[in-house]
mmCIF file of C-alpha atoms and ligand atoms in Angstrom:
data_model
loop_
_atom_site.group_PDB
_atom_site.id
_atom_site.type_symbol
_atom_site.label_atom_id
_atom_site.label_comp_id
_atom_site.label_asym_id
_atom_site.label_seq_id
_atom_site.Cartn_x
_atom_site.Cartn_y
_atom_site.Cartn_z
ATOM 1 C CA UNK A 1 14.976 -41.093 36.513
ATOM 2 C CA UNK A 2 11.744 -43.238 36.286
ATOM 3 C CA UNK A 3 9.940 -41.047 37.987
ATOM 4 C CA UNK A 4 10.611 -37.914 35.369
ATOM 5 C CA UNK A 5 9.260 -40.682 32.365
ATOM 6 C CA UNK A 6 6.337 -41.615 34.374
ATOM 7 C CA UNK A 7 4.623 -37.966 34.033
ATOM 8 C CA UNK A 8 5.664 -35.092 31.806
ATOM 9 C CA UNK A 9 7.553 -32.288 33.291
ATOM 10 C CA UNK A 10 6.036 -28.928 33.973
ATOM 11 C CA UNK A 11 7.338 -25.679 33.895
ATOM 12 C CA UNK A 12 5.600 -23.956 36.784
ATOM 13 C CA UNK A 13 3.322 -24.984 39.208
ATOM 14 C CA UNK A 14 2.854 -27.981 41.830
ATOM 15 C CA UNK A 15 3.048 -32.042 41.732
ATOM 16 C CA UNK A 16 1.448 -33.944 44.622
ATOM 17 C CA UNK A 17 3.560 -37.190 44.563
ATOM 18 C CA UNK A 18 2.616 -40.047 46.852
ATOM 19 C CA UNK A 19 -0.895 -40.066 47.064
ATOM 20 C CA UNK A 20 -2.350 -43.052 47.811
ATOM 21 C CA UNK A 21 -3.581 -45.014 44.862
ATOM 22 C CA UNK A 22 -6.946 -44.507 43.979
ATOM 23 C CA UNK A 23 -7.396 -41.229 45.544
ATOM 24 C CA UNK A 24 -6.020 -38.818 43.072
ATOM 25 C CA UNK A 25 -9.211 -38.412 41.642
ATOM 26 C CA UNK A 26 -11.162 -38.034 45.269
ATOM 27 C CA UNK A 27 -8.088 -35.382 46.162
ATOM 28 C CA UNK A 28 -8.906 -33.235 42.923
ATOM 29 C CA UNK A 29 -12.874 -33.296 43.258
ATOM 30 C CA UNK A 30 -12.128 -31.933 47.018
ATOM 31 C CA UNK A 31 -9.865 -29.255 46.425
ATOM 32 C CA UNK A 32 -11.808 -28.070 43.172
ATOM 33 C CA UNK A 33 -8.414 -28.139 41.053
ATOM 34 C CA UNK A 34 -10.176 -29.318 38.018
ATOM 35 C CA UNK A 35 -12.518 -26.061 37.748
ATOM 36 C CA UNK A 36 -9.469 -23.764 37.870
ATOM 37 C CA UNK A 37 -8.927 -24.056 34.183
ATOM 38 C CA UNK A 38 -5.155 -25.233 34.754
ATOM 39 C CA UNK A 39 -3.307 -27.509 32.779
ATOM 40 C CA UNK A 40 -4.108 -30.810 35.070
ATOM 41 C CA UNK A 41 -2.353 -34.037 34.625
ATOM 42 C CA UNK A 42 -3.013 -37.030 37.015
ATOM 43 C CA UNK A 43 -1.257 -39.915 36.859
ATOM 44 C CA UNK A 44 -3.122 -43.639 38.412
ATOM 45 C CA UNK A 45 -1.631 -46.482 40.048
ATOM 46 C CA UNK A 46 1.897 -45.640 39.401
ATOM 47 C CA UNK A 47 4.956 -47.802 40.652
ATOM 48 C CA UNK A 48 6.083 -46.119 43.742
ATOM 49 C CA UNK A 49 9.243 -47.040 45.609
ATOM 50 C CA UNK A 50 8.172 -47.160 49.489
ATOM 51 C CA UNK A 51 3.934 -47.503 48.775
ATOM 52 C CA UNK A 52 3.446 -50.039 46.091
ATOM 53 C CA UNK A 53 1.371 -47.984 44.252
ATOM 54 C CA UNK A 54 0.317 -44.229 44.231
ATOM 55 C CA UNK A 55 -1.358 -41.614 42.682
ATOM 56 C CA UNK A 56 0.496 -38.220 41.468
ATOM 57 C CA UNK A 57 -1.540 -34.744 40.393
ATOM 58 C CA UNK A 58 0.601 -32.165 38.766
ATOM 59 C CA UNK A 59 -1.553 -28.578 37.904
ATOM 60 C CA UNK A 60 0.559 -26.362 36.066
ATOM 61 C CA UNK A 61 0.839 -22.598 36.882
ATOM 62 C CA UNK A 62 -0.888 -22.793 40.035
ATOM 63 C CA UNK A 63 0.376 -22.926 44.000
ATOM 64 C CA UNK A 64 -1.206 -24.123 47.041
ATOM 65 C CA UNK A 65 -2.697 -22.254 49.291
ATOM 66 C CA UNK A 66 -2.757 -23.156 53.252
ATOM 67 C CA UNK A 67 -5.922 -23.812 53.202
ATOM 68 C CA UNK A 68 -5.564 -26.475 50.758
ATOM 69 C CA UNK A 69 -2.257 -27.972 51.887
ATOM 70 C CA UNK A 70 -4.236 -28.006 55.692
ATOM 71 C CA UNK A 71 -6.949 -30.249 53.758
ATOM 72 C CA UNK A 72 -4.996 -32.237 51.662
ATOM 73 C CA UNK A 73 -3.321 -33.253 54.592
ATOM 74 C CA UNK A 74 -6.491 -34.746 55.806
ATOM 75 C CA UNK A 75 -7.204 -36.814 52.754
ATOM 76 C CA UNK A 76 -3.253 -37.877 51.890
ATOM 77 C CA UNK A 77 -0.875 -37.528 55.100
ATOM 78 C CA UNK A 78 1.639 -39.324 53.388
ATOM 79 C CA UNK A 79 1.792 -37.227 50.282
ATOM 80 C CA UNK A 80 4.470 -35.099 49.462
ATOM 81 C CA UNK A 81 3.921 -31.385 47.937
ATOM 82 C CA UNK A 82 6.877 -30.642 45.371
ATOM 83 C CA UNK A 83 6.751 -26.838 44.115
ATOM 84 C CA UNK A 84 8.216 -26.461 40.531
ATOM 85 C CA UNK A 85 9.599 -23.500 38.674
ATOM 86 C CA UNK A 86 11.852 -23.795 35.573
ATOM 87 C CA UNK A 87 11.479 -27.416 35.384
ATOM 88 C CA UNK A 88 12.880 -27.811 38.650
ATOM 89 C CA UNK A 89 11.806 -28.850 42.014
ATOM 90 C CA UNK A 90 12.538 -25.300 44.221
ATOM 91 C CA UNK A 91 11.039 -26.841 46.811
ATOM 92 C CA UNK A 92 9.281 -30.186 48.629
ATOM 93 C CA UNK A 93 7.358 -30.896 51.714
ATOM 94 C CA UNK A 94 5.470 -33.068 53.392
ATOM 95 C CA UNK A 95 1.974 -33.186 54.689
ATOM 96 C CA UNK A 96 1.514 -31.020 58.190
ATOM 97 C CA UNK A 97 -2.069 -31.448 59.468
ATOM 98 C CA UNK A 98 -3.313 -28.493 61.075
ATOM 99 C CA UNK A 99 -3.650 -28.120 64.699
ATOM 100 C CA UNK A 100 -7.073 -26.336 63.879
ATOM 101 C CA UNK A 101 -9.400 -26.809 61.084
ATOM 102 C CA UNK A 102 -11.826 -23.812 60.727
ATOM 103 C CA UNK A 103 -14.876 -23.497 58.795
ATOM 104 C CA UNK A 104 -14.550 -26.312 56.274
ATOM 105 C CA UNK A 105 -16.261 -29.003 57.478
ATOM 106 C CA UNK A 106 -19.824 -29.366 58.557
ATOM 107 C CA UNK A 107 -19.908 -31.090 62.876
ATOM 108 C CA UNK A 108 -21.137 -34.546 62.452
ATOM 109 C CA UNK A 109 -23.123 -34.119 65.036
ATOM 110 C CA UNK A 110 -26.916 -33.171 64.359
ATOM 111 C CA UNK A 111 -27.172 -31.566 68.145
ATOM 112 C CA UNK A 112 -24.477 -29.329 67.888
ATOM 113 C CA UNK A 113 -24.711 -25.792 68.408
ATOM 114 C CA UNK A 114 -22.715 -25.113 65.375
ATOM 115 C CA UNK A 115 -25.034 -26.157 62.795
ATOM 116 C CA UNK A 116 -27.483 -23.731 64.371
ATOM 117 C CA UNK A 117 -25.634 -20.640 64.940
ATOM 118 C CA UNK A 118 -24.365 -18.189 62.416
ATOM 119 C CA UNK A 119 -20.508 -19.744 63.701
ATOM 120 C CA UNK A 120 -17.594 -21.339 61.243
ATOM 121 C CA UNK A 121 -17.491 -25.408 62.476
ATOM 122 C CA UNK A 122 -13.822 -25.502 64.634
ATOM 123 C CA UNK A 123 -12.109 -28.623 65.044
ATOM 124 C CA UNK A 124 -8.836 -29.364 67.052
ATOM 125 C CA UNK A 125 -7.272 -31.928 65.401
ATOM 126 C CA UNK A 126 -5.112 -34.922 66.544
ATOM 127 C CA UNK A 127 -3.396 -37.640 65.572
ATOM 128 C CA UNK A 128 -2.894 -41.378 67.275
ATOM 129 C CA UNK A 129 -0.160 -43.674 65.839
ATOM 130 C CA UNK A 130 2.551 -43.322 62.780
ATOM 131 C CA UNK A 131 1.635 -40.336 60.555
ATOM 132 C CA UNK A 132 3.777 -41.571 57.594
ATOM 133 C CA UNK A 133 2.555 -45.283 58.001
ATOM 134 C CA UNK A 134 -1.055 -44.781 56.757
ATOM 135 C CA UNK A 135 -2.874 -46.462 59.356
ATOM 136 C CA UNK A 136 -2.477 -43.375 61.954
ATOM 137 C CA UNK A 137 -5.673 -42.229 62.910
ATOM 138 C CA UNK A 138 -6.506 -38.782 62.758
ATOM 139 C CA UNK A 139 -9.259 -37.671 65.462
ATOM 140 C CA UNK A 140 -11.550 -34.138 65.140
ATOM 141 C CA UNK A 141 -12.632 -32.905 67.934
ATOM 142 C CA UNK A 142 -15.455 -30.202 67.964
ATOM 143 C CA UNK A 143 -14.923 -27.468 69.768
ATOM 144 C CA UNK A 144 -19.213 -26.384 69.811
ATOM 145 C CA UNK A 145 -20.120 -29.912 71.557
ATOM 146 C CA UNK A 146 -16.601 -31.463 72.291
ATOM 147 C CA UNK A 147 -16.937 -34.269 70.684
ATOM 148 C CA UNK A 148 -15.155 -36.441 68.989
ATOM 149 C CA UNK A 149 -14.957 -38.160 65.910
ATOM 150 C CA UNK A 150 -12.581 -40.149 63.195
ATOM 151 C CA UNK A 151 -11.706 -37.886 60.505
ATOM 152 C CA UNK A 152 -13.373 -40.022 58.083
ATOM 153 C CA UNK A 153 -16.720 -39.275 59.685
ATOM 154 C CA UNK A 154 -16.001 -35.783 59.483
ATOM 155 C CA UNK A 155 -13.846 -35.711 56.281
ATOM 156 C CA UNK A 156 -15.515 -38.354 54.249
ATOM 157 C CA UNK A 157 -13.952 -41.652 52.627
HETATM 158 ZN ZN1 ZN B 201 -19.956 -30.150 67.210
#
């Protein structure tokens, strides 16, 4: 019940819940949301029951595609995806990095083939310790020069 005061409903669309405080604003800058000319509404440092504070997006009249869920992952593992129609939550999942992440990232690397070839940038993707506790670390490793590097150097903070 608090959580349905702490942000206006929607009708249709898609509410990220559990971001991380402080990155809501980082997670809609990434995925571009706020140049799709949808109703946005992004709540800050919000009580949250298990996280002491989060962020929450809701963009009305609009789903995720793979491609973002795959990135959002990367920025918010412990954010929750909650897909509303009629006012009511038809369906809710978690974060699932991708195995692979093709193409959306530049290699870190300044020797790598990949920056120098007319070839997407391909990353396997792993991840050491507790994905829901927020200190797993998620490790990108190129698959031009096989190296490999903490998501943030590939990702960004
Ligand atoms: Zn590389």
């Amino acid at each position: 019940m608090s959580e349905k005061l702490q942000v206006e409903a929607i009708q249709q669309g898609t509410v990220i819940d559990h971001i991380p405080a402080g990155q809501g604003i980082r997670i809609l800058k990434r995925l571009h949301l706020e140049s799709a000319g949808k109703r946005i509404t992004v709540g800050m440092n919000l009580p949250s029951q298990n996280h002491g504070l989060k962020d929450i997006i809701k963009v009305e009249g609009r789903m995720f595609t793979e491609d973002e869920a795959h990135q959002l992952a990367l920025f918010a593992p412990s954010a929750t995806i909650n897909v509303i129609d009629d006012y009511e939550v038809v369906n809710k999942f978690g974060m699932q990095l991708p195995d692979t992440l093709v193409g959306v990232f530049p290699c870190p690397n300044s020797n790598c083939i990949s920056l120098n070839e007319p070839v997407n940038s391909y990353f396997y993707i792993s991840v050491k310790g507790e994905a829901d506790s927020g200190d797993a670390q998620v490790k990108m490793r190129c698959k031009y020069c096989e190296k490999s590097f903490n998501k943030e150097v590939v990702v960004g903070n």
